[in-house]
Short mmCIF file of C-alpha atoms and ligand atoms in Angstrom, two decimals:
data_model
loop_
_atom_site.label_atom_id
_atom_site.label_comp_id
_atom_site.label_asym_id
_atom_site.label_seq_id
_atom_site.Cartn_x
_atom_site.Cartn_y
_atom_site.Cartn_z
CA UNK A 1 -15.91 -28.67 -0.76
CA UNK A 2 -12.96 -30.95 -0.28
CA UNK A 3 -11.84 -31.84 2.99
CA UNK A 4 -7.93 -32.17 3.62
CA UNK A 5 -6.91 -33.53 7.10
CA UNK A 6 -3.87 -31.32 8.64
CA UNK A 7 -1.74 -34.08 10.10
CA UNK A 8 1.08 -36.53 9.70
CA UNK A 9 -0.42 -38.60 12.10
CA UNK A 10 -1.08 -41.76 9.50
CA UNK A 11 -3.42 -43.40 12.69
CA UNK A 12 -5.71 -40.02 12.39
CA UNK A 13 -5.65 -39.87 8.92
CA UNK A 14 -6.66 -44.05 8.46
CA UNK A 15 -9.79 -43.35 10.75
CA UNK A 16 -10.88 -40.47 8.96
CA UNK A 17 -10.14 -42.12 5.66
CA UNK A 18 -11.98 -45.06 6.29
CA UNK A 19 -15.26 -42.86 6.49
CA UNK A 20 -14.41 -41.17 3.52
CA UNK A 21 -14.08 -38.34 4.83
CA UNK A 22 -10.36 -37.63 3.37
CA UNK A 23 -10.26 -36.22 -0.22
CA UNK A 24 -6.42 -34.91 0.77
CA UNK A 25 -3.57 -34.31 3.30
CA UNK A 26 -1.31 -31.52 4.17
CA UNK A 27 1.99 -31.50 5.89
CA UNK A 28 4.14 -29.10 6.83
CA UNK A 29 7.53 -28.90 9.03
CA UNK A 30 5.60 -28.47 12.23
CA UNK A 31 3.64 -31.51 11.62
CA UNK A 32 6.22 -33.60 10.57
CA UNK A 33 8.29 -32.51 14.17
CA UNK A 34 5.38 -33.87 15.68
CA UNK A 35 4.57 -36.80 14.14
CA UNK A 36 8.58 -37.74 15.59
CA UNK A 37 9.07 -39.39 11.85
CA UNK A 38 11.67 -39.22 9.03
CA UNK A 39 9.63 -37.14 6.46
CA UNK A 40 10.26 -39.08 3.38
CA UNK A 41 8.68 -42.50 5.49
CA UNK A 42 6.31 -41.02 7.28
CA UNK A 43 4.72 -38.99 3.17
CA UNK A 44 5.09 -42.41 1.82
CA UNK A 45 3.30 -43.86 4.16
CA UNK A 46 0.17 -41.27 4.15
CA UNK A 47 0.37 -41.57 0.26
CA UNK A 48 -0.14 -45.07 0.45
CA UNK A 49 -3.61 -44.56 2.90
CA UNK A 50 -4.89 -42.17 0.38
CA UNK A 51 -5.58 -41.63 -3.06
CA UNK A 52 -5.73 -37.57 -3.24
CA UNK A 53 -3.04 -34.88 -2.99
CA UNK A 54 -0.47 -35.25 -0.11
CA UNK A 55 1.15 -32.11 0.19
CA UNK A 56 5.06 -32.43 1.36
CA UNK A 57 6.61 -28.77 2.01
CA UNK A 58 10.01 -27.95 0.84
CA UNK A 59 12.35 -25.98 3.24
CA UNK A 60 15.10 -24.85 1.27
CA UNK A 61 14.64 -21.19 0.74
CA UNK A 62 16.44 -20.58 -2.65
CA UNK A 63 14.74 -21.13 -5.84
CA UNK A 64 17.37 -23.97 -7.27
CA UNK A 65 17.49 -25.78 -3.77
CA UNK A 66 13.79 -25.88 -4.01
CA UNK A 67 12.83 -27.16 -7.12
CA UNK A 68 15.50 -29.68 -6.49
CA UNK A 69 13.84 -31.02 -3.22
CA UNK A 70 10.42 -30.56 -4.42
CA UNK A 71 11.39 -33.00 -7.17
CA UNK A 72 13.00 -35.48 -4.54
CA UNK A 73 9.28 -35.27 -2.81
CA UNK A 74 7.62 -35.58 -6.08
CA UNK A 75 9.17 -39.21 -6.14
CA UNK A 76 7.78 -40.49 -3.70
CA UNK A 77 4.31 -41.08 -5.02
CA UNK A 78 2.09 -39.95 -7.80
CA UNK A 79 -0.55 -37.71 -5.58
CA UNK A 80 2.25 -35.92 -4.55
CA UNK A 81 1.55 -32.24 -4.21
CA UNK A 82 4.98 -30.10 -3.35
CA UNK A 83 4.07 -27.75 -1.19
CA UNK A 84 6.05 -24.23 -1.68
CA UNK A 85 6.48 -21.13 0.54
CA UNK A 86 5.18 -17.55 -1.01
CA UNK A 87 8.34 -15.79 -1.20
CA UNK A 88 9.47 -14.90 -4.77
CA UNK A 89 11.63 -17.56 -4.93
CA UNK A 90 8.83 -19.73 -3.87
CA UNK A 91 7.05 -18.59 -6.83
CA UNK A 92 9.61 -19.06 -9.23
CA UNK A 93 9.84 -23.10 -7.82
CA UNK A 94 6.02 -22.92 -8.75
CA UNK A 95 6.59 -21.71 -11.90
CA UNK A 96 9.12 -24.43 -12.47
CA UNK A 97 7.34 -27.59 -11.21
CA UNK A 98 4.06 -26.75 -12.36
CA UNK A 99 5.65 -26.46 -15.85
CA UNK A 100 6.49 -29.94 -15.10
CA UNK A 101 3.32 -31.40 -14.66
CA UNK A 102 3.71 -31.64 -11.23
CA UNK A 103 0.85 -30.28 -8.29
CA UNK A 104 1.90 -27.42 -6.10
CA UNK A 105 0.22 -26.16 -3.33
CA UNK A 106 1.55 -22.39 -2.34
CA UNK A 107 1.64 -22.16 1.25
CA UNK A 108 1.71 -19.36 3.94
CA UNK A 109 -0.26 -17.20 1.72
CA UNK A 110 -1.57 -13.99 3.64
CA UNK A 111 -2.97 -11.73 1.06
CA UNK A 112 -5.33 -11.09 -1.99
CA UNK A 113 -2.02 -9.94 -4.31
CA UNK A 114 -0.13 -13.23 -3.00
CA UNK A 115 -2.84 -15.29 -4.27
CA UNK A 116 -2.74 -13.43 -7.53
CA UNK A 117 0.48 -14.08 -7.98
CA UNK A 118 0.60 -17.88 -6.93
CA UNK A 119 -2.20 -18.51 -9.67
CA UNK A 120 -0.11 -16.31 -12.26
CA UNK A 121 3.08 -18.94 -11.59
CA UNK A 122 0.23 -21.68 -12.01
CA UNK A 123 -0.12 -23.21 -8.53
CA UNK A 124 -2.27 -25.78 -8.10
CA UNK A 125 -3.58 -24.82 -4.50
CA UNK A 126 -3.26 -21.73 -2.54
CA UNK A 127 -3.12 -22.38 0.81
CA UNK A 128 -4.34 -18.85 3.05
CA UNK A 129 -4.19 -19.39 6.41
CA UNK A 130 -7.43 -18.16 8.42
CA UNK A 131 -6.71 -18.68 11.61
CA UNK A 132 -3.11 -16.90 11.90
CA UNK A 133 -4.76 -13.97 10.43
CA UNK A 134 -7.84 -14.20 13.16
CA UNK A 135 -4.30 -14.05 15.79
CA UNK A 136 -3.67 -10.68 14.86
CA UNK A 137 -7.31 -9.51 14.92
CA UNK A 138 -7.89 -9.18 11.25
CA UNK A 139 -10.14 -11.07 8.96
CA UNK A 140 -9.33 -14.42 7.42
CA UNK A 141 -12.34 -15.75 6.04
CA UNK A 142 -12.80 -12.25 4.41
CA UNK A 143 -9.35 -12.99 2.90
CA UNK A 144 -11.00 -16.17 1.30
CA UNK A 145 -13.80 -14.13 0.05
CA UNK A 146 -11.36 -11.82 -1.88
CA UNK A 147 -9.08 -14.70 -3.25
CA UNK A 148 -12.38 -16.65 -4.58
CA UNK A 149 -14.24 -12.68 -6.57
CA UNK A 150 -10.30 -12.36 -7.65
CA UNK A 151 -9.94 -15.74 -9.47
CA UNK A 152 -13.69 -15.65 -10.44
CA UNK A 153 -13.23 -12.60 -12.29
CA UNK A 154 -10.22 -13.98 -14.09
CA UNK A 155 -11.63 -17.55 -14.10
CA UNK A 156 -7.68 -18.78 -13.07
CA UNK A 157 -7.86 -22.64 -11.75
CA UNK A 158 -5.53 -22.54 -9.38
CA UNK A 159 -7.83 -24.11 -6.23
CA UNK A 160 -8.36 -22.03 -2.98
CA UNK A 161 -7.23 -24.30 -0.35
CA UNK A 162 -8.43 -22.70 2.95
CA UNK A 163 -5.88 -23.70 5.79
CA UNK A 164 -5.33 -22.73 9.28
CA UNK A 165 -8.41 -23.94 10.06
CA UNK A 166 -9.16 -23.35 13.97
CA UNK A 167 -13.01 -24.21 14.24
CA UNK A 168 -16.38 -25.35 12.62
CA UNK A 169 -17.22 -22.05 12.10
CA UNK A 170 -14.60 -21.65 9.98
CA UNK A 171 -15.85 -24.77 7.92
CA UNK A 172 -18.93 -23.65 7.24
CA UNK A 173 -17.71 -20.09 6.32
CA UNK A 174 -15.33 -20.74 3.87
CA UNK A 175 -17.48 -23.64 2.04
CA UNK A 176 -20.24 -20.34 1.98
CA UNK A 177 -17.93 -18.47 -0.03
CA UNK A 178 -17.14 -21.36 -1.76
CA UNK A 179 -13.49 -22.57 -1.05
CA UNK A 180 -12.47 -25.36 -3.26
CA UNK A 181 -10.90 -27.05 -0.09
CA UNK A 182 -10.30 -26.76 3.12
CA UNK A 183 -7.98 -28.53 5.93
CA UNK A 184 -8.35 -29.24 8.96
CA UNK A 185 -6.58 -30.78 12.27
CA UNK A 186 -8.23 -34.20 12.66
CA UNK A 187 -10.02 -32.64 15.58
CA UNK A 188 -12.02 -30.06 13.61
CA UNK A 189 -13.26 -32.25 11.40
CA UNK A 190 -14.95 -35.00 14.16
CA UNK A 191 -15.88 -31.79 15.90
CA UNK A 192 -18.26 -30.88 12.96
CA UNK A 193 -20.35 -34.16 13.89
CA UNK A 194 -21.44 -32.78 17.54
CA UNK A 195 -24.35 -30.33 17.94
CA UNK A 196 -25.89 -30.16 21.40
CA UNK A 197 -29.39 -30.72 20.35
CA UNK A 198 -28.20 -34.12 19.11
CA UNK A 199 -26.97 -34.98 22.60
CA UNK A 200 -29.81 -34.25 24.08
CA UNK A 201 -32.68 -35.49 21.31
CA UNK A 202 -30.83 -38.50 21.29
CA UNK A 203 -30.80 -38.88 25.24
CA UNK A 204 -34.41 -37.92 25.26
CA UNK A 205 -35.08 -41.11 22.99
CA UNK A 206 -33.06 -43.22 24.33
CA UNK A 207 -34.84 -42.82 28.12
CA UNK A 208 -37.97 -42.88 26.29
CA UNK A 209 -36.89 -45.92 24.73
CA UNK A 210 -35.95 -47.70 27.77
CA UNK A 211 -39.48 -47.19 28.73
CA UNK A 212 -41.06 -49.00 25.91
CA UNK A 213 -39.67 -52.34 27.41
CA UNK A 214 -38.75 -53.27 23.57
CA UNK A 215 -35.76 -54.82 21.93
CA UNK A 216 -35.22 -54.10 18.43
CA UNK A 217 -32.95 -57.12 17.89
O1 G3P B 1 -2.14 -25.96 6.79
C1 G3P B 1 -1.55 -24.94 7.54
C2 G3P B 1 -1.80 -25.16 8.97
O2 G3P B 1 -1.09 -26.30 9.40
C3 G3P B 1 -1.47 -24.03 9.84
O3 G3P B 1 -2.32 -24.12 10.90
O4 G3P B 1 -3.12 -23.74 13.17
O5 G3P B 1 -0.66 -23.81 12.68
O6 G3P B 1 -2.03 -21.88 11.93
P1 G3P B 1 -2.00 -23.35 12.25
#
């Protein structure tokens, strides 16, 4: 499974990078707020720490106005992917710049049927969000489940892109069902390092350790 980091923090996304842990990035409007950066910088400057898809959202809501930005965004580097609302007009954008040659990821997807539809306009990524689902007590990672029999039986191409991604147990349910990606905050993914019985294995050794007397170097 490929990991995506969820940030515009380009500090976060360095560290993470530099352990190769970063096969992507995904932005959105909320991220970019926080990051306190002009959005066309701050995408250049995340597309120039990484080699894989960096999504950029549009936020024009009308099909036209879309495409239009989405092919601003496009210019700013090769990996590139314009990330597009599911809304109908969203869809027809897809439709539009995937015809283009161009990656789209189809965002804000809540639904089985959405996902169908995003792969019919040939998205490259459909982006379901777990965790807002989990909010409202209903099943996200069962969501995932659907979306990956759906384009199974159909064998579309369009990648599952599992997003909203709140904890590790997320992580290691959607790469179960087999989501083609996932992303997660910065703080998921070092999270997926800790276990307690590494803590305290590894502080058993090391006071064991100590009482050997020895130096390895
Ligand atoms: O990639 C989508 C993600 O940023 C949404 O996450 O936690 O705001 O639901 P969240």
């Amino acid at each position: 499974m490929k990991f995506f980091v969820d940030t515009a923090d380009t500090q976060a996304i360095s560290d993470l990078n530099d352990l190769g842990m970063v096969d992507g990035v995904t932005t959105n409007p909320s991220l970019i707020l926080k990051s306190g950066r002009d959005i066309i910088e701050v995408t250049r400057e995340i597309c120039g720490i990484v080699t894989g898809p960096v999504s950029a959202e549009v936020v024009a809501l009308e099909a036209d106005a879309m495409i239009a930005e989405g092919r601003k965004l496009a210019e700013i580097a090769e990996n590139i992917t314009v990330k597009l609302p599911l809304t109908w007009d969203g869809l027809k954008a897809c439709k539009v710049l995937s015809g283009e040659g161009k990656m789209v990821n189809v965002t804000l997807c809540f639904s089985a049927n959405q996902a169908l539809l995003a792969a019919k306009a040939g998205a490259t990524f459909i982006s379901p969000f777990i965790g807002r689902l989990d909010d409202m007590s209903l099943d996200g990672v069962e969501l995932i489940e659907d979306i990956r029999t759906i384009y199974d039986n159909y064998g579309y191409e369009t990648e599952i892109l599992a997003a909203s991604i709140r904890s590790i147990n997320h992580v290691q349910q959607v790469a179960l069902i087999g989501a083609d990606v996932m992303t997660a905050p910065p703080e998921v993914i070092k999270k997926l390092a800790s276990h307690p019985l590494t803590d305290k294995g590894l502080e058993q050794f090391m006071a064991d350790w100590a009482k050997t007397g020895q130096n390895i170097l």
